[in-house]
Tab-separated table of C-alpha atoms and ligand atoms in Angstrom:
chain	number	residue	atom	x	y	z
A	1	MET	CA	-6.532	17.099	-11.922
A	2	VAL	CA	-7.727	19.025	-8.840
A	3	THR	CA	-5.694	22.150	-8.044
A	4	ARG	CA	-5.578	23.771	-4.610
A	5	ASP	CA	-4.770	27.332	-3.513
A	6	LYS	CA	-3.579	26.258	-0.087
A	7	LYS	CA	-1.715	23.078	0.843
A	8	ILE	CA	-3.173	20.711	3.507
A	9	PRO	CA	-0.935	20.515	6.625
A	10	VAL	CA	0.004	16.865	7.229
A	11	GLY	CA	1.978	14.810	9.761
A	12	VAL	CA	3.768	11.461	9.666
A	13	LEU	CA	3.467	9.045	12.581
A	14	GLY	CA	6.382	6.587	12.869
A	15	ALA	CA	8.478	9.110	10.932
A	16	THR	CA	11.858	7.623	11.831
A	17	GLY	CA	11.127	4.059	10.478
A	18	MET	CA	11.343	2.486	7.000
A	19	VAL	CA	7.895	3.521	5.857
A	20	GLY	CA	8.036	6.843	7.710
A	21	GLN	CA	11.187	7.790	5.796
A	22	ARG	CA	9.443	6.901	2.516
A	23	PHE	CA	6.607	9.218	3.447
A	24	ILE	CA	8.994	12.029	4.089
A	25	GLU	CA	10.781	11.440	0.777
A	26	LEU	CA	7.564	11.257	-1.201
A	27	LEU	CA	5.859	14.224	0.451
A	28	GLN	CA	8.719	16.514	-0.419
A	29	GLY	CA	7.394	19.132	-2.840
A	30	HIS	CA	3.909	17.553	-2.925
A	31	PRO	CA	1.464	19.845	-4.703
A	32	TRP	CA	-1.390	19.358	-2.214
A	33	PHE	CA	0.188	18.361	1.109
A	34	GLU	CA	2.687	20.189	3.301
A	35	LEU	CA	4.628	18.183	5.879
A	36	VAL	CA	4.478	20.101	9.142
A	37	ALA	CA	4.712	17.492	11.922
A	38	LEU	CA	6.702	14.320	12.649
A	39	GLY	CA	5.810	11.799	15.339
A	40	ALA	CA	7.577	8.764	16.838
A	41	SER	CA	7.997	7.371	20.319
A	42	ASP	CA	8.248	9.768	23.314
A	43	LYS	CA	11.983	9.083	23.694
A	44	HIS	CA	12.869	11.667	21.024
A	45	ASN	CA	11.452	14.435	23.149
A	46	GLY	CA	11.073	17.106	20.509
A	47	ARG	CA	14.620	16.836	19.157
A	48	PRO	CA	15.147	17.673	15.446
A	49	TYR	CA	14.484	14.846	12.968
A	50	ALA	CA	18.082	14.946	11.648
A	51	GLU	CA	19.442	14.416	15.174
A	52	VAL	CA	17.389	11.334	15.936
A	53	THR	CA	17.172	9.645	12.498
A	54	GLY	CA	19.664	7.685	10.456
A	55	TRP	CA	18.440	8.138	6.814
A	56	ARG	CA	18.168	4.619	5.321
A	57	LEU	CA	16.893	5.319	1.794
A	58	SER	CA	19.182	4.894	-1.192
A	59	GLY	CA	18.929	7.517	-3.925
A	60	SER	CA	17.734	10.411	-1.816
A	61	ASP	CA	18.961	12.531	1.075
A	62	MET	CA	16.909	13.572	4.068
A	63	PRO	CA	14.866	16.563	2.854
A	64	ALA	CA	16.129	19.780	4.515
A	65	SER	CA	12.585	20.785	5.433
A	66	ALA	CA	12.106	17.606	7.478
A	67	ALA	CA	15.583	17.636	9.008
A	68	LYS	CA	14.784	20.557	11.268
A	69	LEU	CA	11.266	19.507	12.359
A	70	PRO	CA	10.973	18.350	15.985
A	71	VAL	CA	10.056	14.722	16.496
A	72	VAL	CA	7.102	14.795	18.898
A	73	ALA	CA	4.876	12.200	20.552
A	74	CYS	CA	2.136	10.615	18.436
A	75	ARG	CA	-0.737	12.462	20.135
A	76	PRO	CA	-3.185	14.873	18.517
A	77	ASP	CA	-2.352	17.582	21.075
A	78	ALA	CA	1.334	17.316	20.126
A	79	MET	CA	0.534	18.239	16.490
A	80	PRO	CA	-2.633	20.349	16.608
A	81	GLN	CA	-1.953	21.976	13.247
A	82	VAL	CA	-2.422	18.807	11.133
A	83	LYS	CA	-5.567	17.961	9.142
A	84	VAL	CA	-4.143	14.636	7.865
A	85	VAL	CA	-1.765	12.088	9.353
A	86	PHE	CA	0.016	9.267	7.528
A	87	SER	CA	0.583	6.439	9.974
A	88	ALA	CA	3.648	4.196	9.720
A	89	LEU	CA	3.315	2.903	13.284
A	90	PRO	CA	3.833	-0.702	14.345
A	91	GLY	CA	0.647	-2.734	14.736
A	92	GLU	CA	1.261	-3.204	18.444
A	93	ILE	CA	0.462	0.496	19.099
A	94	ALA	CA	-1.130	1.913	15.985
A	95	GLY	CA	-4.747	1.082	16.680
A	96	GLU	CA	-5.489	3.350	19.644
A	97	ILE	CA	-3.272	6.172	18.426
A	98	GLU	CA	-5.054	6.293	15.046
A	99	VAL	CA	-8.445	6.319	16.821
A	100	ALA	CA	-7.325	9.284	18.932
A	101	PHE	CA	-6.465	11.248	15.788
A	102	ALA	CA	-9.764	10.374	14.086
A	103	GLN	CA	-11.581	11.508	17.252
A	104	ALA	CA	-9.675	14.777	17.125
A	105	GLY	CA	-11.019	15.396	13.606
A	106	VAL	CA	-7.968	14.294	11.659
A	107	ALA	CA	-8.030	12.144	8.523
A	108	VAL	CA	-5.798	9.127	9.166
A	109	PHE	CA	-4.188	7.177	6.305
A	110	SER	CA	-2.706	4.094	7.890
A	111	ASN	CA	-0.261	1.410	6.882
A	112	ALA	CA	-0.825	-0.629	10.028
A	113	LYS	CA	-2.878	-3.830	10.178
A	114	ASN	CA	-5.189	-2.804	13.033
A	115	HIS	CA	-8.177	-1.261	11.256
A	116	ARG	CA	-7.793	-2.848	7.806
A	117	MET	CA	-10.618	-5.354	8.253
A	118	GLY	CA	-12.919	-2.953	10.113
A	119	ALA	CA	-16.507	-3.181	8.870
A	120	ASP	CA	-16.666	0.575	8.218
A	121	VAL	CA	-13.002	1.179	7.224
A	122	PRO	CA	-11.982	1.327	3.557
A	123	LEU	CA	-9.032	-0.902	2.701
A	124	LEU	CA	-8.217	1.238	-0.299
A	125	ILE	CA	-6.263	1.014	-3.544
A	126	PRO	CA	-7.777	3.696	-5.785
A	127	GLU	CA	-7.188	1.642	-8.948
A	128	VAL	CA	-9.024	-1.307	-7.443
A	129	ASN	CA	-11.825	-0.261	-5.141
A	130	ALA	CA	-12.060	3.550	-5.345
A	131	ASP	CA	-15.786	3.421	-4.460
A	132	HIS	CA	-15.032	1.854	-1.021
A	133	ILE	CA	-14.589	5.404	0.326
A	134	ALA	CA	-18.413	5.405	0.465
A	135	ALA	CA	-17.881	3.723	3.883
A	136	ILE	CA	-16.437	6.899	5.356
A	137	PRO	CA	-19.674	8.751	6.155
A	138	ARG	CA	-20.985	5.629	7.880
A	139	GLN	CA	-17.745	5.261	9.842
A	140	GLN	CA	-17.989	8.889	11.026
A	141	LYS	CA	-21.664	8.460	12.004
A	142	GLN	CA	-21.215	5.105	13.782
A	143	ARG	CA	-18.062	6.070	15.653
A	144	GLY	CA	-19.137	9.663	16.282
A	145	TRP	CA	-15.916	11.185	15.068
A	146	SER	CA	-15.314	13.962	12.569
A	147	GLY	CA	-12.014	12.592	11.302
A	148	PHE	CA	-11.799	9.197	9.595
A	149	ILE	CA	-9.503	6.226	9.060
A	150	VAL	CA	-8.583	4.838	5.642
A	151	THR	CA	-6.085	2.003	5.477
A	152	ASN	CA	-3.939	0.563	2.740
A	153	ALA	CA	-3.246	-3.096	2.284
A	154	ASN	CA	-0.396	-5.250	3.362
A	155	CYS	CA	2.537	-4.816	1.007
A	156	SER	CA	2.193	-8.336	-0.459
A	157	SER	CA	-1.609	-8.083	-0.955
A	158	THR	CA	-1.240	-4.836	-2.935
A	159	PRO	CA	0.459	-6.081	-6.154
A	160	LEU	CA	-1.673	-9.206	-6.140
A	161	VAL	CA	-4.946	-7.333	-5.935
A	162	MET	CA	-3.855	-4.842	-8.569
A	163	ALA	CA	-3.026	-7.666	-10.962
A	164	LEU	CA	-6.279	-9.528	-10.248
A	165	LYS	CA	-8.712	-6.639	-10.530
A	166	PRO	CA	-8.819	-6.243	-14.311
A	167	LEU	CA	-9.067	-10.052	-14.743
A	168	GLN	CA	-11.852	-10.310	-12.163
A	169	GLN	CA	-13.688	-7.586	-14.014
A	170	ALA	CA	-13.231	-9.113	-17.473
A	171	PHE	CA	-13.364	-12.855	-16.903
A	172	GLY	CA	-14.195	-13.621	-13.230
A	173	ILE	CA	-11.803	-15.420	-10.867
A	174	SER	CA	-12.659	-18.320	-8.596
A	175	LYS	CA	-9.271	-19.464	-7.167
A	176	VAL	CA	-5.851	-17.884	-6.563
A	177	LEU	CA	-2.683	-19.575	-5.358
A	178	VAL	CA	0.161	-17.113	-4.688
A	179	THR	CA	3.731	-17.552	-3.450
A	180	THR	CA	5.592	-14.456	-2.386
A	181	MET	CA	9.337	-13.620	-2.187
A	182	GLN	CA	9.354	-10.631	0.104
A	183	SER	CA	12.270	-8.313	0.729
A	184	ILE	CA	13.815	-7.604	4.100
A	185	SER	CA	12.701	-3.942	4.237
A	186	GLY	CA	9.173	-5.348	4.672
A	187	ALA	CA	10.111	-6.164	8.240
A	188	GLY	CA	11.030	-2.557	9.067
A	189	TYR	CA	14.344	-1.311	10.393
A	190	PRO	CA	16.545	-2.957	11.643
A	191	GLY	CA	14.417	-5.947	10.696
A	192	LEU	CA	15.968	-9.405	10.677
A	193	PRO	CA	19.527	-9.958	11.935
A	194	SER	CA	21.879	-10.249	8.909
A	195	TYR	CA	23.045	-13.647	10.227
A	196	ASP	CA	19.502	-14.976	9.757
A	197	ILE	CA	18.720	-13.586	6.327
A	198	LEU	CA	21.991	-13.351	4.333
A	199	ASP	CA	22.362	-16.418	2.100
A	200	ASN	CA	18.914	-17.506	3.175
A	201	ALA	CA	15.160	-17.662	2.465
A	202	ILE	CA	12.718	-18.028	5.340
A	203	PRO	CA	9.380	-19.727	4.643
A	204	TYR	CA	7.458	-17.858	7.385
A	205	ILE	CA	6.317	-14.296	7.990
A	206	GLY	CA	4.028	-14.105	11.008
A	207	GLY	CA	0.397	-13.293	10.076
A	208	GLU	CA	1.239	-12.512	6.449
A	209	GLU	CA	-0.507	-15.393	4.725
A	210	GLU	CA	-3.738	-14.725	6.643
A	211	LYS	CA	-3.592	-11.045	5.650
A	212	VAL	CA	-3.151	-11.792	1.964
A	213	GLU	CA	-5.992	-14.313	2.031
A	214	SER	CA	-8.470	-12.014	3.813
A	215	GLU	CA	-7.481	-8.547	2.509
A	216	THR	CA	-7.732	-9.682	-1.112
A	217	LEU	CA	-11.373	-10.690	-0.683
A	218	LYS	CA	-12.282	-7.378	1.005
A	219	MET	CA	-10.594	-5.259	-1.673
A	220	LEU	CA	-12.007	-7.227	-4.601
A	221	GLY	CA	-15.399	-7.255	-2.902
A	222	GLU	CA	-18.113	-4.604	-2.918
A	223	TRP	CA	-19.363	-1.840	-0.683
A	224	GLN	CA	-23.140	-2.123	-0.597
A	225	GLU	CA	-24.911	0.761	1.087
A	226	GLY	CA	-27.426	-1.400	2.952
A	227	GLN	CA	-25.079	-4.160	3.862
A	228	GLY	CA	-21.482	-2.870	4.096
A	229	PHE	CA	-18.469	-4.674	2.691
A	230	VAL	CA	-19.247	-7.940	0.920
A	231	ASP	CA	-16.258	-10.180	0.162
A	232	ALA	CA	-15.493	-11.236	-3.363
A	233	PRO	CA	-16.587	-14.862	-3.930
A	234	LEU	CA	-13.141	-16.359	-4.520
A	235	VAL	CA	-10.624	-18.499	-2.625
A	236	VAL	CA	-7.051	-17.363	-2.030
A	237	SER	CA	-4.197	-19.508	-0.766
A	238	ALA	CA	-0.900	-17.773	0.036
A	239	HIS	CA	2.656	-18.941	0.777
A	240	CYS	CA	4.751	-16.057	2.114
A	241	ASN	CA	8.551	-16.165	2.170
A	242	ARG	CA	11.202	-13.682	3.255
A	243	VAL	CA	14.166	-13.540	0.841
A	244	ALA	CA	17.470	-11.621	0.882
A	245	THR	CA	16.453	-8.676	-1.360
A	246	ARG	CA	16.351	-5.157	0.057
A	247	GLU	CA	13.102	-3.769	-1.485
A	248	GLY	CA	10.395	-5.126	-3.742
A	249	HIS	CA	8.115	-8.132	-3.284
A	250	LEU	CA	8.142	-10.638	-6.175
A	251	GLU	CA	5.057	-12.923	-6.345
A	252	CYS	CA	4.110	-15.977	-8.443
A	253	ALA	CA	0.398	-16.639	-8.868
A	254	SER	CA	-1.833	-19.330	-10.461
A	255	ILE	CA	-5.409	-18.378	-11.081
A	256	GLN	CA	-8.652	-20.108	-12.088
A	257	LEU	CA	-10.754	-17.933	-14.348
A	258	GLU	CA	-14.535	-18.266	-14.528
A	259	ARG	CA	-14.633	-17.652	-18.252
A	260	GLN	CA	-12.081	-18.823	-20.794
A	261	ALA	CA	-9.682	-16.223	-22.088
A	262	SER	CA	-6.643	-16.330	-24.352
A	263	PRO	CA	-3.237	-15.048	-23.179
A	264	GLU	CA	-3.646	-12.097	-25.544
A	265	GLU	CA	-6.995	-11.186	-23.949
A	266	ILE	CA	-5.479	-11.310	-20.427
A	267	ILE	CA	-2.512	-9.121	-21.372
A	268	ALA	CA	-4.954	-6.738	-23.115
A	269	ALA	CA	-7.085	-6.572	-19.935
A	270	TRP	CA	-3.990	-5.546	-17.961
A	271	GLU	CA	-2.631	-3.127	-20.528
A	272	ASN	CA	-5.986	-1.407	-21.263
A	273	TYR	CA	-6.988	-1.073	-17.649
A	274	VAL	CA	-7.747	2.605	-16.941
A	275	PRO	CA	-9.809	2.970	-13.777
A	276	GLU	CA	-11.563	6.178	-12.761
A	277	SER	CA	-8.754	7.098	-10.346
A	278	GLN	CA	-6.147	6.735	-13.117
A	279	ALA	CA	-8.139	9.093	-15.349
A	280	ALA	CA	-8.153	11.627	-12.487
A	281	ARG	CA	-4.373	12.031	-12.859
A	282	LEU	CA	-3.621	12.150	-9.144
A	283	PRO	CA	-0.162	13.559	-8.382
A	284	SER	CA	1.265	10.272	-7.168
A	285	ALA	CA	-0.384	8.039	-9.757
A	286	PRO	CA	2.074	6.483	-12.196
A	287	GLU	CA	1.424	6.792	-15.913
A	288	ARG	CA	0.589	3.102	-15.883
A	289	ALA	CA	-0.629	1.285	-12.813
A	290	LEU	CA	0.147	-2.086	-14.480
A	291	LEU	CA	2.973	-2.811	-16.873
A	292	TYR	CA	3.248	-6.190	-18.625
A	293	ARG	CA	6.840	-7.051	-19.698
A	294	ARG	CA	7.298	-9.511	-22.527
A	295	GLU	CA	10.896	-10.626	-21.745
A	296	ILE	CA	10.904	-14.231	-20.563
A	297	ASP	CA	12.889	-13.438	-17.398
A	298	ARG	CA	11.033	-10.331	-16.093
A	299	PRO	CA	9.902	-8.858	-13.750
A	300	GLN	CA	12.992	-8.984	-11.640
A	301	THR	CA	13.160	-7.430	-8.151
A	302	LEU	CA	16.316	-5.381	-8.742
A	303	ARG	CA	15.434	-4.208	-12.287
A	304	ASP	CA	11.704	-3.519	-12.055
A	305	ARG	CA	10.830	-2.402	-8.543
A	306	ASP	CA	11.288	1.320	-9.336
A	307	ALA	CA	8.972	1.269	-12.393
A	308	GLY	CA	6.700	4.330	-12.302
A	309	ASN	CA	8.711	5.713	-9.359
A	310	GLY	CA	7.852	2.563	-7.447
A	311	MET	CA	4.085	2.947	-8.026
A	312	THR	CA	3.748	0.664	-11.041
A	313	VAL	CA	3.142	-3.060	-10.557
A	314	THR	CA	5.100	-4.998	-13.143
A	315	LEU	CA	3.738	-8.229	-14.526
A	316	GLY	CA	5.239	-10.938	-16.715
A	317	ARG	CA	5.608	-14.633	-17.629
A	318	LEU	CA	1.918	-15.286	-18.382
A	319	ARG	CA	1.515	-18.926	-19.350
A	320	PRO	CA	-0.982	-21.790	-19.037
A	321	CYS	CA	-1.100	-23.531	-15.674
A	322	PRO	CA	-1.556	-27.323	-15.494
A	323	LEU	CA	-3.545	-26.963	-12.255
A	324	PHE	CA	-5.584	-23.802	-12.857
A	325	SER	CA	-6.144	-21.581	-15.965
A	326	TYR	CA	-2.981	-19.416	-16.003
A	327	LYS	CA	0.115	-18.545	-13.989
A	328	PHE	CA	2.134	-15.350	-14.016
A	329	VAL	CA	4.625	-13.290	-12.026
A	330	MET	CA	4.182	-9.802	-10.472
A	331	LEU	CA	6.369	-7.347	-8.573
A	332	GLY	CA	5.480	-4.372	-6.342
A	333	HIS	CA	7.694	-1.972	-4.427
A	334	ASN	CA	6.805	-2.694	-0.829
A	335	THR	CA	7.666	0.618	0.880
A	336	VAL	CA	6.350	2.735	-2.038
A	337	ARG	CA	3.288	1.168	-3.706
A	338	GLY	CA	2.755	-1.221	-0.807
A	339	ALA	CA	3.044	1.428	1.917
A	340	ALA	CA	3.853	5.166	1.803
A	341	GLY	CA	3.166	5.857	-1.902
A	342	GLY	CA	-0.047	3.905	-1.773
A	343	SER	CA	-1.157	5.787	1.341
A	344	ILE	CA	-0.462	9.195	-0.216
A	345	LEU	CA	-2.430	8.106	-3.335
A	346	ASN	CA	-5.332	7.197	-1.039
A	347	ALA	CA	-5.243	10.669	0.477
A	348	GLU	CA	-5.102	12.215	-3.020
A	349	TRP	CA	-8.163	10.203	-4.034
A	350	CYS	CA	-10.030	11.531	-0.937
A	351	VAL	CA	-9.003	15.103	-1.901
A	352	ASN	CA	-10.256	14.426	-5.468
A	353	LYS	CA	-13.549	13.269	-4.067
A	354	GLY	CA	-13.996	16.277	-1.780
A	355	LEU	CA	-13.464	14.401	1.471
A	356	LEU	CA	-10.528	16.652	2.499
B	401	LIG	P1	9.810	0.389	11.515
B	401	LIG	O1	10.939	0.656	10.534
B	401	LIG	O2	10.050	-0.493	12.625
B	401	LIG	O3	9.321	1.866	12.078
B	401	LIG	C1	8.431	1.958	13.170
B	401	LIG	C2	8.206	3.408	13.488
B	401	LIG	O4	7.287	3.513	14.609
B	401	LIG	C3	9.471	4.176	13.958
B	401	LIG	O5	9.359	5.503	13.500
B	401	LIG	C4	9.369	4.138	15.471
B	401	LIG	O6	9.985	5.306	16.030
B	401	LIG	C5	7.895	4.259	15.668
B	401	LIG	N1	7.467	3.757	16.960
B	401	LIG	C6	7.837	2.594	17.566
B	401	LIG	N2	7.262	2.470	18.796
B	401	LIG	C7	6.529	3.624	18.957
B	401	LIG	C8	5.690	4.119	20.032
B	401	LIG	N3	5.475	3.386	21.168
B	401	LIG	N4	5.066	5.302	19.881
B	401	LIG	C9	5.234	6.048	18.762
B	401	LIG	N5	6.049	5.635	17.730
B	401	LIG	C10	6.636	4.432	17.817
B	401	LIG	O7	8.495	-0.188	10.749
B	401	LIG	P2	8.023	0.032	9.247
B	401	LIG	O8	8.535	-1.072	8.349
B	401	LIG	O9	8.288	1.419	8.843
B	401	LIG	O10	6.473	-0.248	9.361
B	401	LIG	C11	5.533	0.705	9.872
B	401	LIG	C12	4.134	0.158	9.692
B	401	LIG	O11	3.847	-0.020	8.282
B	401	LIG	C13	3.893	-1.210	10.349
B	401	LIG	O12	2.587	-1.264	10.842
B	401	LIG	C14	4.068	-2.190	9.173
B	401	LIG	O13	3.382	-3.380	9.358
B	401	LIG	C15	3.468	-1.357	8.028
B	401	LIG	N6	3.944	-1.681	6.675
B	401	LIG	C16	5.260	-1.801	6.447
B	401	LIG	C17	5.672	-2.103	5.103
B	401	LIG	C18	7.130	-2.255	4.757
B	401	LIG	O14	7.405	-2.635	3.620
B	401	LIG	N7	8.081	-2.011	5.664
B	401	LIG	C19	4.728	-2.187	4.128
B	401	LIG	C20	3.386	-2.024	4.419
B	401	LIG	C21	2.978	-1.781	5.667
B	401	LIG	P3	11.182	5.305	17.120
B	401	LIG	O15	12.267	6.085	16.422
B	401	LIG	O16	10.598	6.112	18.206
B	401	LIG	O17	11.515	3.927	17.480
């Protein structure tokens, strides 16, 4: 593991929201990054974080070091000391703000949708497509900025792609059908009115199915130096549903493999998967990126979302599928692995590769 003499000063944009709070929780005591700046909308006017933020996370208190930081506007000149920003801004405004930081020489690690499908922007999960950071020099040259933008995937694409990667590598995949059961925190705070979601499941999340279907192909695809990103040659069909759980997205998938494999071989491909980034022992990497549970009724949202401090994707219920080759269930923590934790891991990978 890389060690550093001096920590990198970092900021969080959208620091008061669901994902912003996760960033603050996970950055506390980080060995490489020091949280020095918090940004949100102008209305907070430099008031201390504790004064303007209701802490929403269970199991942790607002870190004292963050509580006293002023909440400033999301502009590079309002936080000139940062070298890295983690963006948890809404898609409606994230795009231009993130560009302004990259132009100011800052490395941006974004959770927003705006730049994910950019032709020179890595949509990164280190365990899946670590080599996609090769796009960064081209991005800097083409855009003429000294900073850069790296994005992480939508919170429902993340567990799916992590589950598919070892199988794609070992057996090839031609078709994927996935149905998600996504928690309410995925909609931010305050999210849906309780009257609409309690005792309910809603079979529509705006734009989500399109994101799962396109992001999966980019992440499982290749970066080719002469050509850029080339999508993986597979078809994905997604049904996305909002359900009344607080955190954790449970997903059921059916997949068509290109080569036959036994259930034991598939489970072995998941259990023995140790990508380069895992071997690098990054500070936020869980001991196991993928965990297959053999109990017939796991993974469960409540019981398994915190596996590996929320960074492990839990798999289970592998069985033959009458339509395709196999079906199985997976679960990922949406605000940790699918958002803040994933973004911090992306930044750690860039440190490991000498980009920061
Ligand atoms: P959220 O709870 O609604 O938080 C939004 C944050 O953005 C708040 O800090 C808010 O601060 C700030 N903000 C709003 N308008 C602003 C403006 N005009 N200028 C500057 N800051 C502004 O949303 P979230 O769930 O954390 O999601 C944040 C981003 O992450 C979104 O792009 C979302 O799609 C993505 N994401 C979310 C999840 C998830 O599971 N929730 C997972 C993956 C990706 P104020 O206090 O000023 O309002």
